[in-house]
GROMACS .gro file of C-alpha atoms in nm:
model
  412
    1MET     CA    1   2.078   1.094   1.228
    2ARG     CA    2   2.089   0.696   1.430
    3ILE     CA    3   1.866   0.443   1.209
    4LEU     CA    4   1.773   0.157   1.284
    5HIS     CA    5   1.609  -0.136   1.020
    6THR     CA    6   1.375  -0.430   1.129
    7ALA     CA    7   1.157  -0.670   0.896
    8ASP     CA    8   0.936  -0.935   0.848
    9TRP     CA    9   0.791  -0.891   1.200
   10HIS     CA   10   0.444  -1.130   1.090
   11ILE     CA   11   0.242  -1.010   1.359
   12GLY     CA   12  -0.046  -1.298   1.392
   13GLN     CA   13   0.165  -1.590   1.330
   14LEU     CA   14   0.138  -1.876   1.428
   15PHE     CA   15   0.385  -2.122   1.487
   16HIS     CA   16   0.325  -2.537   1.377
   17GLU     CA   17  -0.044  -2.371   1.536
   18TYR     CA   18   0.050  -2.265   1.846
   19ASP     CA   19  -0.013  -1.863   1.899
   20ARG     CA   20   0.255  -1.645   1.917
   21THR     CA   21   0.062  -1.315   2.069
   22ASP     CA   22   0.323  -1.282   2.425
   23GLU     CA   23   0.622  -1.325   2.169
   24HIS     CA   24   0.513  -1.068   1.897
   25GLN     CA   25   0.434  -0.834   2.208
   26GLN     CA   26   0.745  -0.906   2.399
   27PHE     CA   27   0.964  -0.823   2.106
   28LEU     CA   28   0.783  -0.499   2.035
   29ASN     CA   29   0.829  -0.375   2.401
   30TRP     CA   30   1.172  -0.494   2.327
   31LEU     CA   31   1.212  -0.266   2.036
   32ILE     CA   32   1.033   0.059   2.208
   33GLN     CA   33   1.330   0.028   2.491
   34THR     CA   34   1.601  -0.052   2.230
   35LEU     CA   35   1.453   0.315   2.048
   36GLN     CA   36   1.519   0.485   2.311
   37GLN     CA   37   1.838   0.341   2.487
   38GLU     CA   38   1.981   0.394   2.119
   39GLN     CA   39   1.851   0.652   2.050
   40ILE     CA   40   1.702   0.646   1.720
   41ASP     CA   41   1.616   0.915   1.523
   42VAL     CA   42   1.442   0.711   1.238
   43LEU     CA   43   1.257   0.285   1.203
   44LEU     CA   44   1.255   0.138   0.869
   45VAL     CA   45   1.067  -0.170   0.860
   46SER     CA   46   1.105  -0.300   0.545
   47GLY     CA   47   0.817  -0.540   0.477
   48ASP     CA   48   0.507  -0.820   0.589
   49VAL     CA   49   0.421  -0.670   0.920
   50PHE     CA   50   0.127  -0.908   0.968
   51ASP     CA   51   0.154  -1.236   0.874
   52LEU     CA   52  -0.175  -1.229   0.708
   53SER     CA   53  -0.303  -1.000   0.440
   54ASN     CA   54  -0.628  -0.991   0.642
   55PRO     CA   55  -0.501  -0.996   1.005
   56ALA     CA   56  -0.671  -1.097   1.277
   57ALA     CA   57  -0.809  -0.759   1.528
   58VAL     CA   58  -0.619  -0.875   1.803
   59SER     CA   59  -0.265  -0.840   1.582
   60VAL     CA   60  -0.400  -0.491   1.377
   61LYS     CA   61  -0.450  -0.361   1.760
   62MET     CA   62  -0.114  -0.496   1.833
   63PHE     CA   63   0.030  -0.254   1.553
   64TYR     CA   64  -0.086   0.052   1.579
   65THR     CA   65  -0.033   0.020   1.925
   66PHE     CA   66   0.299  -0.012   1.921
   67LEU     CA   67   0.335   0.268   1.713
   68ASN     CA   68   0.135   0.495   1.937
   69GLN     CA   69   0.370   0.382   2.244
   70ALA     CA   70   0.669   0.430   2.002
   71THR     CA   71   0.562   0.802   1.912
   72LYS     CA   72   0.551   0.858   2.246
   73ALA     CA   73   0.808   0.754   2.412
   74CYS     CA   74   1.033   0.901   2.142
   75PRO     CA   75   0.838   1.195   1.990
   76GLU     CA   76   1.095   1.302   1.739
   77LEU     CA   77   1.105   0.906   1.594
   78GLN     CA   78   1.035   0.893   1.216
   79ILE     CA   79   0.912   0.616   1.103
   80ILE     CA   80   0.901   0.404   0.723
   81ILE     CA   81   0.683   0.158   0.666
   82THR     CA   82   0.714  -0.046   0.339
   83ALA     CA   83   0.455  -0.332   0.269
   84GLY     CA   84   0.551  -0.687   0.177
   85ASN     CA   85   0.405  -0.946  -0.019
   86HIS     CA   86   0.241  -1.109   0.339
   87ASP     CA   87   0.075  -0.729   0.373
   88SER     CA   88  -0.242  -0.633   0.203
   89ALA     CA   89  -0.100  -0.276   0.034
   90SER     CA   90  -0.432  -0.091   0.055
   91ARG     CA   91  -0.560  -0.287   0.424
   92LEU     CA   92  -0.184  -0.111   0.534
   93GLU     CA   93  -0.202   0.221   0.355
   94SER     CA   94  -0.553   0.327   0.492
   95PRO     CA   95  -0.510   0.496   0.750
   96LYS     CA   96  -0.194   0.669   0.618
   97PRO     CA   97  -0.350   1.047   0.588
   98LEU     CA   98  -0.344   1.021   0.943
   99LEU     CA   99  -0.030   0.818   1.072
  100GLU     CA  100   0.186   1.121   0.849
  101SER     CA  101   0.087   1.404   1.105
  102SER     CA  102   0.261   1.176   1.302
  103ASN     CA  103   0.564   1.171   1.097
  104ILE     CA  104   0.471   0.756   1.002
  105HIS     CA  105   0.480   0.705   0.673
  106ILE     CA  106   0.341   0.375   0.498
  107ILE     CA  107   0.410   0.267   0.164
  108GLY     CA  108   0.238  -0.038   0.059
  109LEU     CA  109   0.146   0.060  -0.340
  110VAL     CA  110   0.313   0.202  -0.589
  111GLU     CA  111   0.074   0.497  -0.787
  112LYS     CA  112   0.108   0.568  -1.106
  113ASN     CA  113   0.009   0.905  -1.285
  114PRO     CA  114  -0.236   0.971  -1.516
  115ASP     CA  115  -0.035   0.852  -1.787
  116GLY     CA  116   0.044   0.529  -1.631
  117THR     CA  117   0.412   0.648  -1.530
  118ILE     CA  118   0.556   0.577  -1.204
  119ASN     CA  119   0.494   0.797  -0.940
  120TYR     CA  120   0.846   0.867  -0.776
  121GLU     CA  121   0.707   1.156  -0.543
  122LYS     CA  122   0.478   0.905  -0.339
  123LEU     CA  123   0.802   0.654  -0.331
  124ILE     CA  124   1.053   0.925  -0.202
  125ILE     CA  125   1.026   1.049   0.170
  126PRO     CA  126   1.258   1.308   0.310
  127ILE     CA  127   1.432   1.188   0.661
  128HIS     CA  128   1.460   1.521   0.900
  129ASP     CA  129   1.601   1.601   1.170
  130THR     CA  130   1.482   1.726   1.538
  131SER     CA  131   1.480   2.122   1.382
  132GLY     CA  132   1.316   1.984   1.088
  133LYS     CA  133   1.640   1.984   0.827
  134THR     CA  134   1.664   1.714   0.553
  135THR     CA  135   1.958   1.462   0.602
  136ALA     CA  136   1.867   1.207   0.379
  137TRP     CA  137   1.607   1.069   0.154
  138CYS     CA  138   1.445   0.757   0.115
  139LEU     CA  139   1.337   0.499  -0.143
  140ALA     CA  140   1.062   0.357   0.012
  141ILE     CA  141   1.008   0.071  -0.230
  142PRO     CA  142   0.716  -0.198  -0.123
  143PHE     CA  143   0.675  -0.518  -0.274
  144LEU     CA  144   0.635  -0.512  -0.621
  145ARG     CA  145   0.422  -0.748  -0.796
  146MET     CA  146   0.346  -0.748  -1.183
  147GLY     CA  147   0.216  -0.423  -1.324
  148ASP     CA  148   0.446  -0.186  -1.035
  149TYR     CA  149   0.737  -0.181  -1.180
  150PRO     CA  150   0.845  -0.021  -1.564
  151ALA     CA  151   0.824  -0.291  -1.910
  152ILE     CA  152   1.127  -0.356  -2.043
  153PRO     CA  153   1.028  -0.410  -2.439
  154GLY     CA  154   1.248  -0.707  -2.522
  155SER     CA  155   1.393  -0.847  -2.210
  156THR     CA  156   1.436  -1.148  -2.132
  157ASN     CA  157   1.378  -1.091  -1.764
  158PRO     CA  158   1.106  -0.862  -1.731
  159TYR     CA  159   1.121  -0.903  -1.309
  160THR     CA  160   1.488  -0.860  -1.259
  161ASP     CA  161   1.516  -0.614  -1.515
  162GLY     CA  162   1.168  -0.400  -1.386
  163VAL     CA  163   1.250  -0.359  -1.073
  164THR     CA  164   1.612  -0.293  -1.154
  165ALA     CA  165   1.500  -0.013  -1.371
  166LEU     CA  166   1.249   0.073  -1.088
  167TYR     CA  167   1.522   0.144  -0.854
  168GLU     CA  168   1.749   0.355  -1.125
  169GLN     CA  169   1.450   0.608  -1.177
  170ALA     CA  170   1.378   0.661  -0.825
  171TYR     CA  171   1.778   0.714  -0.754
  172ALA     CA  172   1.720   0.891  -1.003
  173HIS     CA  173   1.451   1.124  -0.918
  174ALA     CA  174   1.599   1.104  -0.543
  175LEU     CA  175   1.933   1.287  -0.681
  176GLU     CA  176   1.703   1.561  -0.841
  177LYS     CA  177   1.647   1.622  -0.480
  178LYS     CA  178   1.950   1.540  -0.298
  179GLN     CA  179   2.164   1.817  -0.178
  180ASP     CA  180   2.582   1.770  -0.096
  181ASP     CA  181   2.499   1.730   0.240
  182GLN     CA  182   2.233   1.452   0.256
  183ILE     CA  183   2.258   1.103   0.147
  184ILE     CA  184   2.025   0.820  -0.051
  185ILE     CA  185   1.892   0.482   0.168
  186ALA     CA  186   1.689   0.200  -0.031
  187MET     CA  187   1.427  -0.034   0.117
  188GLY     CA  188   1.356  -0.333  -0.086
  189HIS     CA  189   1.117  -0.651  -0.012
  190LEU     CA  190   1.248  -0.906  -0.284
  191HIS     CA  191   1.490  -1.185  -0.312
  192THR     CA  192   1.816  -1.127  -0.393
  193HIS     CA  193   2.070  -1.340  -0.602
  194HIS     CA  194   2.291  -1.554  -0.361
  195ALA     CA  195   2.079  -1.487  -0.056
  196GLU     CA  196   2.112  -1.736   0.212
  197ILE     CA  197   1.755  -1.891   0.260
  198THR     CA  198   1.600  -2.054   0.570
  199GLU     CA  199   1.362  -2.349   0.577
  200LEU     CA  200   1.067  -2.118   0.545
  201ASP     CA  201   1.238  -1.894   0.280
  202LYS     CA  202   1.168  -2.178   0.066
  203THR     CA  203   0.804  -2.158   0.083
  204GLU     CA  204   0.820  -1.770   0.022
  205ARG     CA  205   1.047  -1.852  -0.242
  206LEU     CA  206   0.786  -2.028  -0.460
  207ILE     CA  207   0.546  -1.684  -0.404
  208MET     CA  208   0.805  -1.485  -0.591
  209GLY     CA  209   0.830  -1.734  -0.894
  210GLY     CA  210   1.118  -1.864  -1.017
  211VAL     CA  211   1.313  -1.658  -1.202
  212GLU     CA  212   1.185  -1.336  -0.930
  213CYS     CA  213   1.515  -1.205  -0.780
  214VAL     CA  214   1.764  -0.927  -0.859
  215PRO     CA  215   2.162  -0.904  -0.781
  216ALA     CA  216   2.316  -0.682  -0.547
  217THR     CA  217   2.392  -0.469  -0.830
  218ALA     CA  218   1.979  -0.375  -0.935
  219PHE     CA  219   2.066  -0.099  -0.592
  220PRO     CA  220   2.274   0.229  -0.755
  221GLU     CA  221   2.590   0.277  -0.655
  222GLY     CA  222   2.513   0.566  -0.486
  223ILE     CA  223   2.296   0.424  -0.229
  224GLN     CA  224   2.453   0.460   0.085
  225TYR     CA  225   2.234   0.183   0.264
  226VAL     CA  226   1.982  -0.091   0.150
  227ALA     CA  227   1.795  -0.230   0.401
  228LEU     CA  228   1.608  -0.515   0.275
  229GLY     CA  229   1.393  -0.742   0.401
  230HIS     CA  230   1.146  -1.112   0.291
  231ILE     CA  231   1.490  -1.302   0.330
  232HIS     CA  232   1.423  -1.442   0.734
  233LYS     CA  233   1.791  -1.516   0.765
  234ALA     CA  234   1.957  -1.178   0.885
  235GLN     CA  235   2.274  -1.144   0.625
  236LYS     CA  236   2.473  -0.844   0.366
  237ILE     CA  237   2.465  -0.918  -0.021
  238GLY     CA  238   2.696  -0.936  -0.268
  239GLY     CA  239   2.940  -0.920  -0.002
  240LYS     CA  240   2.820  -0.497   0.035
  241GLU     CA  241   2.794  -0.415   0.431
  242HIS     CA  242   2.553  -0.157   0.359
  243ILE     CA  243   2.317  -0.383   0.145
  244ARG     CA  244   2.134  -0.616   0.444
  245TYR     CA  245   1.879  -0.811   0.566
  246SER     CA  246   1.760  -0.777   0.867
  247GLY     CA  247   1.631  -1.079   0.926
  248SER     CA  248   1.311  -1.154   1.119
  249PRO     CA  249   1.297  -1.065   1.485
  250LEU     CA  250   1.105  -1.414   1.558
  251PRO     CA  251   1.214  -1.781   1.474
  252MET     CA  252   0.950  -1.882   1.216
  253SER     CA  253   1.098  -2.262   1.167
  254PHE     CA  254   1.276  -2.511   1.357
  255SER     CA  255   1.653  -2.429   1.101
  256GLU     CA  256   1.663  -2.126   1.332
  257LEU     CA  257   1.771  -2.331   1.572
  258ASN     CA  258   2.101  -2.221   1.668
  259TYR     CA  259   2.012  -1.854   1.471
  260ARG     CA  260   2.072  -1.531   1.685
  261HIS     CA  261   1.818  -1.276   1.564
  262GLN     CA  262   1.852  -0.892   1.555
  263VAL     CA  263   1.841  -0.570   1.378
  264VAL     CA  264   2.046  -0.335   1.213
  265VAL     CA  265   2.135   0.000   1.321
  266PHE     CA  266   2.341   0.290   1.227
  267GLU     CA  267   2.411   0.644   1.181
  268SER     CA  268   2.362   0.832   0.879
  269GLY     CA  269   2.651   1.067   0.792
  270LYS     CA  270   2.740   1.376   0.528
  271THR     CA  271   2.831   1.160   0.238
  272GLN     CA  272   2.782   0.819   0.339
  273ILE     CA  273   2.717   0.552   0.673
  274ASP     CA  274   2.881   0.578   0.963
  275ASN     CA  275   2.891   0.335   1.290
  276LEU     CA  276   2.685  -0.010   1.128
  277GLN     CA  277   2.610  -0.219   1.439
  278ILE     CA  278   2.411  -0.576   1.496
  279LEU     CA  279   2.201  -0.564   1.793
  280GLU     CA  280   2.078  -0.928   1.906
  281ILE     CA  281   1.721  -0.966   1.981
  282PRO     CA  282   1.683  -1.195   2.293
  283LEU     CA  283   1.465  -1.526   2.234
  284PHE     CA  284   1.124  -1.500   2.433
  285VAL     CA  285   1.076  -1.848   2.394
  286PRO     CA  286   1.307  -2.069   2.288
  287LEU     CA  287   1.400  -2.399   2.027
  288GLN     CA  288   1.439  -2.759   2.157
  289ARG     CA  289   1.534  -3.003   1.908
  290VAL     CA  290   1.537  -3.389   2.029
  291PRO     CA  291   1.714  -3.576   1.962
  292ALA     CA  292   1.985  -3.413   1.724
  293THR     CA  293   1.958  -3.667   1.508
  294HIS     CA  294   1.725  -3.868   1.385
  295GLN     CA  295   1.707  -4.206   1.626
  296PRO     CA  296   1.452  -4.515   1.614
  297LEU     CA  297   1.129  -4.466   1.846
  298GLN     CA  298   1.225  -4.655   2.196
  299GLU     CA  299   1.501  -4.407   2.225
  300VAL     CA  300   1.355  -4.146   2.110
  301LEU     CA  301   1.107  -4.181   2.429
  302THR     CA  302   1.308  -4.284   2.711
  303LEU     CA  303   1.513  -3.930   2.600
  304LEU     CA  304   1.187  -3.736   2.582
  305LYS     CA  305   1.077  -3.889   2.924
  306GLN     CA  306   1.412  -3.749   3.065
  307LEU     CA  307   1.297  -3.426   3.007
  308PRO     CA  308   1.277  -3.178   3.307
  309ASP     CA  309   0.871  -3.137   3.473
  310THR     CA  310   0.680  -2.821   3.461
  311SER     CA  311   0.734  -2.783   3.842
  312ARG     CA  312   1.148  -2.825   3.748
  313SER     CA  313   1.097  -2.516   3.571
  314GLY     CA  314   0.963  -2.145   3.571
  315GLU     CA  315   1.140  -2.070   3.191
  316PRO     CA  316   0.891  -2.052   2.934
  317ALA     CA  317   0.799  -2.406   2.757
  318PRO     CA  318   1.049  -2.461   2.475
  319TYR     CA  319   0.893  -2.563   2.091
  320LEU     CA  320   0.984  -2.944   2.048
  321GLU     CA  321   1.115  -3.068   1.775
  322VAL     CA  322   1.100  -3.427   1.841
  323ARG     CA  323   1.272  -3.640   1.552
  324VAL     CA  324   1.273  -4.015   1.502
  325LEU     CA  325   1.378  -4.265   1.263
  326LEU     CA  326   1.069  -4.548   1.141
  327ASP     CA  327   1.165  -4.879   0.902
  328GLY     CA  328   0.778  -4.851   0.823
  329PRO     CA  329   0.401  -4.711   0.964
  330GLU     CA  330   0.309  -4.611   1.306
  331PRO     CA  331   0.016  -4.510   1.313
  332ALA     CA  332   0.037  -4.418   1.722
  333LEU     CA  333   0.319  -4.207   1.688
  334ARG     CA  334   0.215  -3.878   1.807
  335HIS     CA  335  -0.010  -4.067   2.065
  336LYS     CA  336   0.383  -4.217   2.213
  337VAL     CA  337   0.523  -3.947   2.164
  338GLU     CA  338   0.266  -3.763   2.417
  339THR     CA  339   0.201  -3.946   2.640
  340ALA     CA  340   0.605  -3.945   2.707
  341LEU     CA  341   0.581  -3.568   2.746
  342THR     CA  342   0.315  -3.583   2.978
  343GLY     CA  343   0.382  -3.341   3.249
  344LYS     CA  344   0.679  -3.224   3.096
  345ASN     CA  345   0.752  -2.826   3.055
  346ILE     CA  346   0.725  -2.831   2.669
  347ARG     CA  347   0.534  -2.743   2.386
  348LEU     CA  348   0.525  -3.076   2.119
  349ALA     CA  349   0.495  -2.826   1.782
  350LYS     CA  350   0.674  -3.104   1.530
  351ILE     CA  351   0.767  -3.475   1.484
  352ASP     CA  352   0.996  -3.532   1.218
  353VAL     CA  353   1.017  -3.812   1.061
  354ARG     CA  354   1.239  -3.965   0.835
  355TYR     CA  355   1.238  -4.333   0.689
  356PRO     CA  356   1.570  -4.570   0.580
  357ALA     CA  357   1.780  -4.429   0.306
  358ALA     CA  358   1.707  -4.537  -0.048
  359THR     CA  359   1.845  -4.789  -0.283
  360ASN     CA  360   1.988  -4.635  -0.620
  361LYS     CA  361   1.755  -4.762  -0.825
  362ALA     CA  362   1.642  -4.637  -1.133
  363THR     CA  363   1.322  -4.526  -1.081
  364GLU     CA  364   1.086  -4.775  -1.287
  365PHE     CA  365   0.816  -4.666  -1.570
  366VAL     CA  366   0.501  -4.858  -1.547
  367THR     CA  367   0.304  -4.835  -1.903
  368GLN     CA  368  -0.036  -4.823  -1.966
  369GLU     CA  369  -0.036  -5.203  -2.108
  370LYS     CA  370   0.194  -5.321  -1.728
  371LEU     CA  371  -0.036  -5.086  -1.546
  372GLN     CA  372  -0.356  -5.302  -1.635
  373GLU     CA  373  -0.153  -5.638  -1.566
  374LEU     CA  374  -0.089  -5.516  -1.256
  375GLN     CA  375  -0.320  -5.672  -0.948
  376PRO     CA  376  -0.367  -5.472  -0.660
  377ALA     CA  377  -0.093  -5.607  -0.425
  378ASP     CA  378   0.162  -5.550  -0.679
  379VAL     CA  379   0.003  -5.184  -0.682
  380PHE     CA  380   0.079  -5.156  -0.324
  381SER     CA  381   0.423  -5.281  -0.284
  382LYS     CA  382   0.537  -5.071  -0.515
  383ILE     CA  383   0.365  -4.745  -0.315
  384TYR     CA  384   0.429  -4.906   0.031
  385GLN     CA  385   0.861  -4.970  -0.073
  386SER     CA  386   0.845  -4.605  -0.254
  387LYS     CA  387   0.726  -4.429   0.084
  388TYR     CA  388   0.911  -4.644   0.325
  389ASN     CA  389   1.203  -4.749   0.147
  390ILE     CA  390   1.144  -5.174   0.256
  391PRO     CA  391   0.924  -5.471   0.176
  392VAL     CA  392   0.595  -5.460   0.255
  393PRO     CA  393   0.586  -5.657   0.605
  394GLU     CA  394   0.363  -5.980   0.562
  395THR     CA  395   0.143  -5.895   0.878
  396ILE     CA  396   0.059  -5.571   0.651
  397MET     CA  397  -0.013  -5.759   0.326
  398GLN     CA  398  -0.213  -5.980   0.454
  399LEU     CA  399  -0.432  -5.675   0.606
  400PHE     CA  400  -0.425  -5.514   0.227
  401GLN     CA  401  -0.527  -5.878   0.069
  402GLN     CA  402  -0.809  -5.925   0.319
  403ALA     CA  403  -0.932  -5.544   0.270
  404ALA     CA  404  -0.921  -5.628  -0.099
  405GLN     CA  405  -1.122  -5.969  -0.104
  406GLU     CA  406  -1.344  -5.764   0.107
  407VAL     CA  407  -1.382  -5.490  -0.173
  408THR     CA  408  -1.432  -5.767  -0.455
  409GLN     CA  409  -1.725  -5.957  -0.238
  410LYS     CA  410  -1.928  -5.582  -0.196
  411GLU     CA  411  -1.842  -5.541  -0.619
  412ASN     CA  412  -1.930  -5.868  -0.708
   0.00000   0.00000   0.00000
């Protein structure tokens, strides 16, 4: 059995307000071709199918069109999909009864038994070969919210201990079904200890909470492969080849400028996995950064004017991040950058501004009494200095004092 692991599609995501429908469609087309060429038997999608819990109709249509085309291209293909924190678990599961008739399994919710215990039968999916024989068992664990995992009395870290207990109990239930010539694999959408994160993952981390991550040891040793999602950088965890994030198929931020996106393919043997390999996903729209390091505005504008014109390139217009070093406010910054890019084969996505490095000056705490003694110009000066790391230019201070004087005259 050949198994492909992917995750974090984020269908419907905007890249700095640019629509990515074409990119997602190209990825799904590539994935269908890969499923055929690599003769994949099982497709694992470990969460965050959509970017929003209430995706647009075009995103939903794209997803179900893919399922239809993939199963037509590979009639024996088995697909197992779990919900991520961006997905609506109930919405993703809604067509579940219909899809299971096509050998497609979607797990979004952790269902409970009448006594309140977890219904592990719903989380354990048999994997069949073309003859219908069960060759493996999959612990299809979706993103776990509070109440989804067991409560551990007296625990100092309820999330980590609860998630660990859930995987242990799910594994124990799978062992009751497992035969000698079958393996157990698992899926998860979570944050693991020591995972390398990208710029966007830092935002994801806030959703999970400050301590909500698990170690590699949370997954029982008898599990032959753990297909993870949630972290957008592909990597193995805890130095273990069989515990992996596949990463996102499309770049999610400019921190992924030199990063190669991928899916993971492996084979299920009778007692272990074999022939694990990485398949690189084509970059459908490139990322570009000008300049490589922050430079003064005039130098940046000169470099932007040297970029190729639209007429010189048949390639997709890259997403551009412009890096500028300023010594103070520049109200016309975006206008100047856009003017320099007129006629260029580029999509301006982000202007990253830096100011002179701050000095190692201790933070000044202002008491209530001291604050009452400060004049408006003093407060303005401190705020300006804090943001731009330079004193207020005389012309700007004069304008501020003029505005403050006008306000005072109106109050009087």
